[in-house]
CSV table of C-alpha atoms in Angstrom, one decimal:
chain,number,residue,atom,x,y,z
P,136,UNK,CA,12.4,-6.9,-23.2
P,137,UNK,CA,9.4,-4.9,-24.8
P,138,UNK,CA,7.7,-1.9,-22.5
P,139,UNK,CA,4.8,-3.1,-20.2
P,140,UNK,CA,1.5,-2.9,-22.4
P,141,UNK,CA,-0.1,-2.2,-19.4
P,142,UNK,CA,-0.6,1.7,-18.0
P,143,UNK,CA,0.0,0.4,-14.8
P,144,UNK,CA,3.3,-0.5,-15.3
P,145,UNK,CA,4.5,1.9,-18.1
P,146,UNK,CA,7.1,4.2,-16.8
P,147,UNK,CA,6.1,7.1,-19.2
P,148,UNK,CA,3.5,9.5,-19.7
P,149,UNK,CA,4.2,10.2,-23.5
P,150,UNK,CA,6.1,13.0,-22.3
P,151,UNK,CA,9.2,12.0,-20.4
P,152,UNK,CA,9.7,7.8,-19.7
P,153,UNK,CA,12.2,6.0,-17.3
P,154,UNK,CA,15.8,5.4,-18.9
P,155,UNK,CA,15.1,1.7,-19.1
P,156,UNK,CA,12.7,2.2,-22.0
P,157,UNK,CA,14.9,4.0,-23.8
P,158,UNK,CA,14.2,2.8,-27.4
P,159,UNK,CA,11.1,1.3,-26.4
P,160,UNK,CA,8.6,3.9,-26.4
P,161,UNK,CA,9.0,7.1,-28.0
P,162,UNK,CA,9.8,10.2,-25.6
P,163,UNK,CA,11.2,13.7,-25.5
P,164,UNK,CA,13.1,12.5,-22.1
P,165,UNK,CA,14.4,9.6,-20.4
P,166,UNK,CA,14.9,10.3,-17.3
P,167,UNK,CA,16.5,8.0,-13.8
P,168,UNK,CA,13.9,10.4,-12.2
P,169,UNK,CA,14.3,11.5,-8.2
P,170,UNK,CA,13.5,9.3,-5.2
P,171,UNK,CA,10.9,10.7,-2.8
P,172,UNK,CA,9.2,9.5,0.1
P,173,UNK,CA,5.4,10.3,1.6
P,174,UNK,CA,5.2,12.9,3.7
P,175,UNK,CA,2.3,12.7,5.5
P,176,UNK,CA,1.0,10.9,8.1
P,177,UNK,CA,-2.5,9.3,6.1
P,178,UNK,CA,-1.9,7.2,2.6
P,179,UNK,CA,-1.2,9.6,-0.5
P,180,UNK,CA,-3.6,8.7,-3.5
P,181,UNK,CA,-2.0,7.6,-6.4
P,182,UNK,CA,-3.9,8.4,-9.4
P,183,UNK,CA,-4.5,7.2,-12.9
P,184,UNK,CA,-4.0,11.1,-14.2
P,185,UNK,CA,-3.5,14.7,-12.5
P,186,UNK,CA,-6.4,15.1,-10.7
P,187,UNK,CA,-8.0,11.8,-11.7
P,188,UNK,CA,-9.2,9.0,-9.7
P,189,UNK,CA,-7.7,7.0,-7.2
P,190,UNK,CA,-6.0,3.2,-8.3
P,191,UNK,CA,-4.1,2.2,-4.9
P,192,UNK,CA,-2.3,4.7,-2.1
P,193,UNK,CA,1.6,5.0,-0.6
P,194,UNK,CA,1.7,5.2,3.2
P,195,UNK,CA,4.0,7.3,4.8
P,196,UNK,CA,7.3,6.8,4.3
P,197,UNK,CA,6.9,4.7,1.4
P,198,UNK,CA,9.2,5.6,-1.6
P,199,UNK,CA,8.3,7.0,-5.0
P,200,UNK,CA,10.2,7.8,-7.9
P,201,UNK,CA,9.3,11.0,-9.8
P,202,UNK,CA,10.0,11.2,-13.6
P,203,UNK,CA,8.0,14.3,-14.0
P,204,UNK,CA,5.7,17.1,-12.8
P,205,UNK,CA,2.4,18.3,-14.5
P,206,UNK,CA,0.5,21.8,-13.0
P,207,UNK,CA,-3.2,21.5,-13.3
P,208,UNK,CA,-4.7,25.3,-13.7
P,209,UNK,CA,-7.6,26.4,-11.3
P,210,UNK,CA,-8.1,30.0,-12.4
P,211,UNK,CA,-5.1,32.1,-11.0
P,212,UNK,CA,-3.6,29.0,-9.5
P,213,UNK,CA,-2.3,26.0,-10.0
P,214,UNK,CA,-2.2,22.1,-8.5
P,215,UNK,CA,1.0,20.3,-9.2
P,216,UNK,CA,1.1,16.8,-9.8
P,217,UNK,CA,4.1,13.9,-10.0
P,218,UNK,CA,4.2,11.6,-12.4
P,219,UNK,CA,6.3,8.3,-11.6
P,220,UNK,CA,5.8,4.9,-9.8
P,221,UNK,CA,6.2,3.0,-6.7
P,222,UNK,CA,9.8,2.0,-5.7
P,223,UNK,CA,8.0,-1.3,-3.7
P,224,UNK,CA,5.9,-2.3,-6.6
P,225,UNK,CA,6.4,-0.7,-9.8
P,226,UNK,CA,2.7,0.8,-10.2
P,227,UNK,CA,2.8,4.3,-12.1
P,228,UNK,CA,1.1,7.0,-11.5
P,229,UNK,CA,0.2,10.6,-10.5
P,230,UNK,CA,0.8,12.1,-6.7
P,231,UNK,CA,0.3,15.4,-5.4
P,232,UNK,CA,3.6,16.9,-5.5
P,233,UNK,CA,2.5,18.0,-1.7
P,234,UNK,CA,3.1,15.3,-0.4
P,235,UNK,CA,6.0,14.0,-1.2
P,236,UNK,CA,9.7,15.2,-0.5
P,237,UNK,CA,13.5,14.4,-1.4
P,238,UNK,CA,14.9,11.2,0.6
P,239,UNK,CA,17.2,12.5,2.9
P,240,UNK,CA,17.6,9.7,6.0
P,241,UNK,CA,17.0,6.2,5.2
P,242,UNK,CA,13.3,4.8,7.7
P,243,UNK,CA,14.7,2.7,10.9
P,244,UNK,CA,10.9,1.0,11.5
P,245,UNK,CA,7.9,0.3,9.9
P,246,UNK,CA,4.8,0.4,11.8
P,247,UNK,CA,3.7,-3.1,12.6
P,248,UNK,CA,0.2,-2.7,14.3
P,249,UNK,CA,-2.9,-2.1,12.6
P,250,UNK,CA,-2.6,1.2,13.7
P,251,UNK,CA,0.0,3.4,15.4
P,252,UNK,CA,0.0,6.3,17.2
P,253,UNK,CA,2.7,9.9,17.7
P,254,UNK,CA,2.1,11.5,21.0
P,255,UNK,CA,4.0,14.5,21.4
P,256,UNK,CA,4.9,13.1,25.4
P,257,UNK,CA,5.7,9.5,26.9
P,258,UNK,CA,3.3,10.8,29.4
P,259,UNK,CA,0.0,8.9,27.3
P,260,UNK,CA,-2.1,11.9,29.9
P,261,UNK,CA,-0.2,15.2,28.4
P,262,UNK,CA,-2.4,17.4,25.9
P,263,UNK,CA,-0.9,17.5,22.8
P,264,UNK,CA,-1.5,16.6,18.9
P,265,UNK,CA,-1.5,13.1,18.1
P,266,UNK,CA,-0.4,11.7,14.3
P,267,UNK,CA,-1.9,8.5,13.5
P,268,UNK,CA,-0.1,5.9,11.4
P,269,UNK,CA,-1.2,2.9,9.8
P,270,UNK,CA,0.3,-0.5,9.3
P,271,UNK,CA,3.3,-0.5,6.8
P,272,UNK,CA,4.0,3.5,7.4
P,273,UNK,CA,7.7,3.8,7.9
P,274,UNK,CA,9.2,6.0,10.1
P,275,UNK,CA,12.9,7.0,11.1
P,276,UNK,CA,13.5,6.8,14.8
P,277,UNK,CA,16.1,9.4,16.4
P,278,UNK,CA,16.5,7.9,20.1
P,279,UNK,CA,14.6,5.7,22.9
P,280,UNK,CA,13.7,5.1,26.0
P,281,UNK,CA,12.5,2.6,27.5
P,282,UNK,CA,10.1,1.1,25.0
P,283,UNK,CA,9.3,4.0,23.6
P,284,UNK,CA,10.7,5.5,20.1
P,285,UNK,CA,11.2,9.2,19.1
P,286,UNK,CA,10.2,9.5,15.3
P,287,UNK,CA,10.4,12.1,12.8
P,288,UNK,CA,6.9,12.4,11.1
P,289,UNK,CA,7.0,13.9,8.2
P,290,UNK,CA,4.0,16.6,7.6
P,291,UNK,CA,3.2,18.5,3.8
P,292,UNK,CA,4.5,21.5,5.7
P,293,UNK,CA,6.8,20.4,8.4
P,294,UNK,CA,8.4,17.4,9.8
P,295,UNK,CA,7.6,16.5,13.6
P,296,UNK,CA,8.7,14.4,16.0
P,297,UNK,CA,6.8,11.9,17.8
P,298,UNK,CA,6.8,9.0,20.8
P,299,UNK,CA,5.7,6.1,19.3
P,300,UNK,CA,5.7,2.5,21.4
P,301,UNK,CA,7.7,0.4,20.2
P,302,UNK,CA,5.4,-2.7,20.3
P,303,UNK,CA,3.8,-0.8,17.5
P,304,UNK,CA,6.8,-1.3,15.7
P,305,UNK,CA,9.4,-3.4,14.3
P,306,UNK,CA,12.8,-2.9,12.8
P,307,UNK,CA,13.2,-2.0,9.0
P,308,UNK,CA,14.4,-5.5,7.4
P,309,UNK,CA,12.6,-7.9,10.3
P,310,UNK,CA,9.4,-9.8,8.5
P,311,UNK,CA,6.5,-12.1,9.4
P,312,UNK,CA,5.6,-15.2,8.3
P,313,UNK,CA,1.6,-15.6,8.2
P,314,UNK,CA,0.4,-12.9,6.2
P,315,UNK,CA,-3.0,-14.1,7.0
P,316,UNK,CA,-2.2,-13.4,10.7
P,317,UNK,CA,-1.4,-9.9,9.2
P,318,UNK,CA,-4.3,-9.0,7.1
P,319,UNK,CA,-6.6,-10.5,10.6
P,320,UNK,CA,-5.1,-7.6,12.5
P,321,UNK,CA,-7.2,-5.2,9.9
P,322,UNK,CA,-10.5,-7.2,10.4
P,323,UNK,CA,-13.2,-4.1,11.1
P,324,UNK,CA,-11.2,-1.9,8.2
P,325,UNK,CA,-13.6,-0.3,6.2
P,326,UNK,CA,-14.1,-1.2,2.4
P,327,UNK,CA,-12.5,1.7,0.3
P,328,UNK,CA,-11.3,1.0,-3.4
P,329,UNK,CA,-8.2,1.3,-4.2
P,330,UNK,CA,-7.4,1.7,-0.4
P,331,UNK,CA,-4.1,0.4,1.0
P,332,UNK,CA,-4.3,1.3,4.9
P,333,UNK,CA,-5.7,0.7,8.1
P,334,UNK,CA,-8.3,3.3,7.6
P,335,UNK,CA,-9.4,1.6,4.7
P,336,UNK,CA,-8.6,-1.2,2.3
P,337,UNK,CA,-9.8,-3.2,-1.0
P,338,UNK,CA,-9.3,-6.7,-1.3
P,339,UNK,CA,-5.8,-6.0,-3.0
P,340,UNK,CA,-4.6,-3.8,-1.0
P,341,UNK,CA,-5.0,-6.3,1.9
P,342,UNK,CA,-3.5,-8.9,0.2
P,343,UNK,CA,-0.4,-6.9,-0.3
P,344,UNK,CA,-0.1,-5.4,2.8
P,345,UNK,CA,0.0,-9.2,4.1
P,346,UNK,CA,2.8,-10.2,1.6
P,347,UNK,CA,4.5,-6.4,2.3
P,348,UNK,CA,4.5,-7.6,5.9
P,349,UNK,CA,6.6,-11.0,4.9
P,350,UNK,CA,9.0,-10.0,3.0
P,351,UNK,CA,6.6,-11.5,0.1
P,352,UNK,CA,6.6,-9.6,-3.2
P,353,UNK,CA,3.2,-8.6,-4.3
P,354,UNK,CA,1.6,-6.6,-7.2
P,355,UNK,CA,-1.2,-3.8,-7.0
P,356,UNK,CA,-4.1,-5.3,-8.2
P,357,UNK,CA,-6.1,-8.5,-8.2
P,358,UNK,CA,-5.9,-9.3,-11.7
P,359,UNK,CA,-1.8,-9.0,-11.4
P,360,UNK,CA,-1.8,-10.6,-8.0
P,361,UNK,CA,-3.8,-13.6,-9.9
P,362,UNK,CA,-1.2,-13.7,-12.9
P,363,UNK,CA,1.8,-13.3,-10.4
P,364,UNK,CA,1.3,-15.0,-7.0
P,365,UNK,CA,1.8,-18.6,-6.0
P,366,UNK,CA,1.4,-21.8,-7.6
P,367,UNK,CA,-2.0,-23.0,-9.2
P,368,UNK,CA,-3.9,-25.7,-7.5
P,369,UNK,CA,-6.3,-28.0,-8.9
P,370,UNK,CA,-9.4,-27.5,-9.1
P,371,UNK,CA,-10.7,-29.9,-5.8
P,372,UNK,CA,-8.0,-29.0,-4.1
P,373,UNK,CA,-8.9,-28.9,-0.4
P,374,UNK,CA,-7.8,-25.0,0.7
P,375,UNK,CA,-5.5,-24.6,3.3
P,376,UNK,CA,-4.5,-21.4,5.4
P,377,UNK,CA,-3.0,-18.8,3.7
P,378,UNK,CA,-3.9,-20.3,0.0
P,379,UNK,CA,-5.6,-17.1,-2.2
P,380,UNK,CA,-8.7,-17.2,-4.1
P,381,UNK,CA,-9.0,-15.4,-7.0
P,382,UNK,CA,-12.7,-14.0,-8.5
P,383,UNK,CA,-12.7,-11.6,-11.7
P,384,UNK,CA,-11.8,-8.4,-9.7
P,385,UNK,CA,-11.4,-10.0,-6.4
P,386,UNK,CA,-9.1,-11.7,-4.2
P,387,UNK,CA,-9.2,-13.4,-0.8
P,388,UNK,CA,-7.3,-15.1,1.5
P,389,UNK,CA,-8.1,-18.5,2.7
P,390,UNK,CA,-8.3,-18.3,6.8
P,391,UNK,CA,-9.2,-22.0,6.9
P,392,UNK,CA,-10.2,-25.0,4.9
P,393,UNK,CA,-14.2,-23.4,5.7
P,394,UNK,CA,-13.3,-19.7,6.1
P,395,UNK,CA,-12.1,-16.8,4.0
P,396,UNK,CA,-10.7,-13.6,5.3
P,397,UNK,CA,-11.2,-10.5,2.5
P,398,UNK,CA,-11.6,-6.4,2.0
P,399,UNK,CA,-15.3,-6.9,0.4
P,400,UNK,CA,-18.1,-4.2,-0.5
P,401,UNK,CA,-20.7,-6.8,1.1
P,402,UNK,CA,-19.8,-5.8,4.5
P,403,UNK,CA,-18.0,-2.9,3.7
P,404,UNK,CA,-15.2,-4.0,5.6
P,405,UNK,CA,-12.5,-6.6,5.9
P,406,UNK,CA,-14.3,-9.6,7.1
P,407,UNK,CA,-14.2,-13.6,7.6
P,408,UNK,CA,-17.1,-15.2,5.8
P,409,UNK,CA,-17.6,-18.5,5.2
P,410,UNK,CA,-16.2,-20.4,1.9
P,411,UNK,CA,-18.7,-21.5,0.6
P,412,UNK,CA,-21.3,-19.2,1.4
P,413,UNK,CA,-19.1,-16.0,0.1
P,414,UNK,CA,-18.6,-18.2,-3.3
P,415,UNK,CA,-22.4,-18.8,-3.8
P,416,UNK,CA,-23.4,-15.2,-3.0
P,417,UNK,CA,-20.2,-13.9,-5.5
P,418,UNK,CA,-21.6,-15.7,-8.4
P,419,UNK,CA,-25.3,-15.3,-7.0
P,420,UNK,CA,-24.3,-11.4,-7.7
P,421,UNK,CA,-23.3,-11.8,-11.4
P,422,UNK,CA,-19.1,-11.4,-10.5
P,423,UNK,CA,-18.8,-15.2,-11.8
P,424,UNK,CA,-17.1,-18.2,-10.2
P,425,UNK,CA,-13.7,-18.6,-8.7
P,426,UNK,CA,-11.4,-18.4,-11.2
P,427,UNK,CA,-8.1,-19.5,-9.6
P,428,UNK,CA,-7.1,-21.2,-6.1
P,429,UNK,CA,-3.0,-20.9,-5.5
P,430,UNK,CA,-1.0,-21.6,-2.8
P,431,UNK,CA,2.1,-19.4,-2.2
P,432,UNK,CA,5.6,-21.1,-2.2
């Protein structure tokens, strides 16, 4: 198999590359790299160079593999910078070395609700400092009571412990099966490119957190999510829940045969809008006509 084409998916920065290009692409390193999870409690940016823009996010908890580090100078000091890619979906890129730290105890949950929240009591009326999580954070739970988990919450300085209920929640390994029903829990998100959380998503990054959710394996982007995901359909073909429909640079999910459900810059949020009203005003805007309807097997 030839290396990816795509920077996206190629596990080297012309530096040091994964050991399964070895001979592939040319490299003063090859390297199995080092596991590491997101250590704090918002997404972590993960960027198309050190310091560059964002592409998509990891969410705490989520795993990353670390081939190298770059330092960025600012005067006397320095930013550091890992280079490496997403254990969940392959995408390569850079991460603030900050926050990220060595796997050491495998996650017990992953948060299931739109949005979690640590309190530092059971008692919801104590004073304390809360730590928000958002949907498809994992989290490694240390005891409970009643319905209520303790969790370690890891920080870029510390890691903290903190109640979270456990119908927020659900076991590490236990999926869904509508990942429409999913992505209808973030309705009210706010639009963010390249976002991949609760407090704010693209239309890709809801699509995958959908799939995440059911055990469904789903690319980054929309224009891999179009070449990898589900079956195509004729074009006619009466849309049905949970079908996808693809635009250049977009992607929604079908709600109903009348009704989509997508992260879109038009209401700067996730949103339902009408089929046939959201494809008229997508092609009224210059971004084309649908360019794929498929139905996931």
């Amino acid at each position: 198999m030839s290396a990816p084409t795509d920077r996206r998916l190629l596990r080297s920065n012309g530096r040091v590359a994964h050991v399964s290009l070895e001979g592939q692409v040319k490299a003063t390193a090859f390297t199995e790299g080092e596991l590491h999870s997101i250590n704090r409690p918002g997404p972590a940016d993960l960027l198309n160079a050190p310091g560059g823009k964002r592409e998509r996010q990891l969410l705490t908890g989520e795993l990353f593999r670390v081939l190298d580090v770059e330092r960025i100078a600012h005067g006397e000091t320095y930013s550091e910078y890992a280079f490496g890619f997403a254990e969940a979906d392959g995408y390569v890129g850079y991460i603030s070395r900050s926050y990220l730290r060595a796997v050491q105890s495998p996650a017990t949950h992953r948060v299931s609700a739109a949005r979690a929240i640590g309190i530092e009591s059971r008692d919801v009326k104590q004073p304390g400092t809360p730590i928000m999580l958002s949907m498809g954070s994992l989290v490694r739970a240390t005891e409970r009571e009643d319905n209520w988990f303790n969790t370690q919450i890891y920080t870029p300085h510390v890691g903290v412990n903190r109640w979270v209920r456990g119908t927020q929640m659900v076991p590490v390994g236990q999926y869904e099966t509508d990942p429409v029903a999913v992505s209808e829990r973030l309705i009210g998100t706010p639009y963010l490119w390249g976002g991949n959380s609760a407090f704010g998503i693209d239309c890709s990054g809801l699509v995958q957190m959908g799939c995440r959710m059911c055990n469904i394996p789903c690319p980054g982007d929309s224009d891999m999510q179009a070449r990898e995901l589900g079956e195509t359909l004729p074009p006619g073909t009466p849309p049905q829940r949970g079908d996808l429909m693809f635009w250049k640079g977009h992607v929604a999910w079908v709600a109903d045969p009348e009704t989509l459900l997508h992260a879109n810059a038009h209401h700067m949020a996730t949103a339902h809008e009408p089929i046939a009203k959201a494809v008229a005003r997508i092609e009224a805007q210059g971004d084309g006509p649908v360019t794929r309807h498929a139905r996931l097997v």
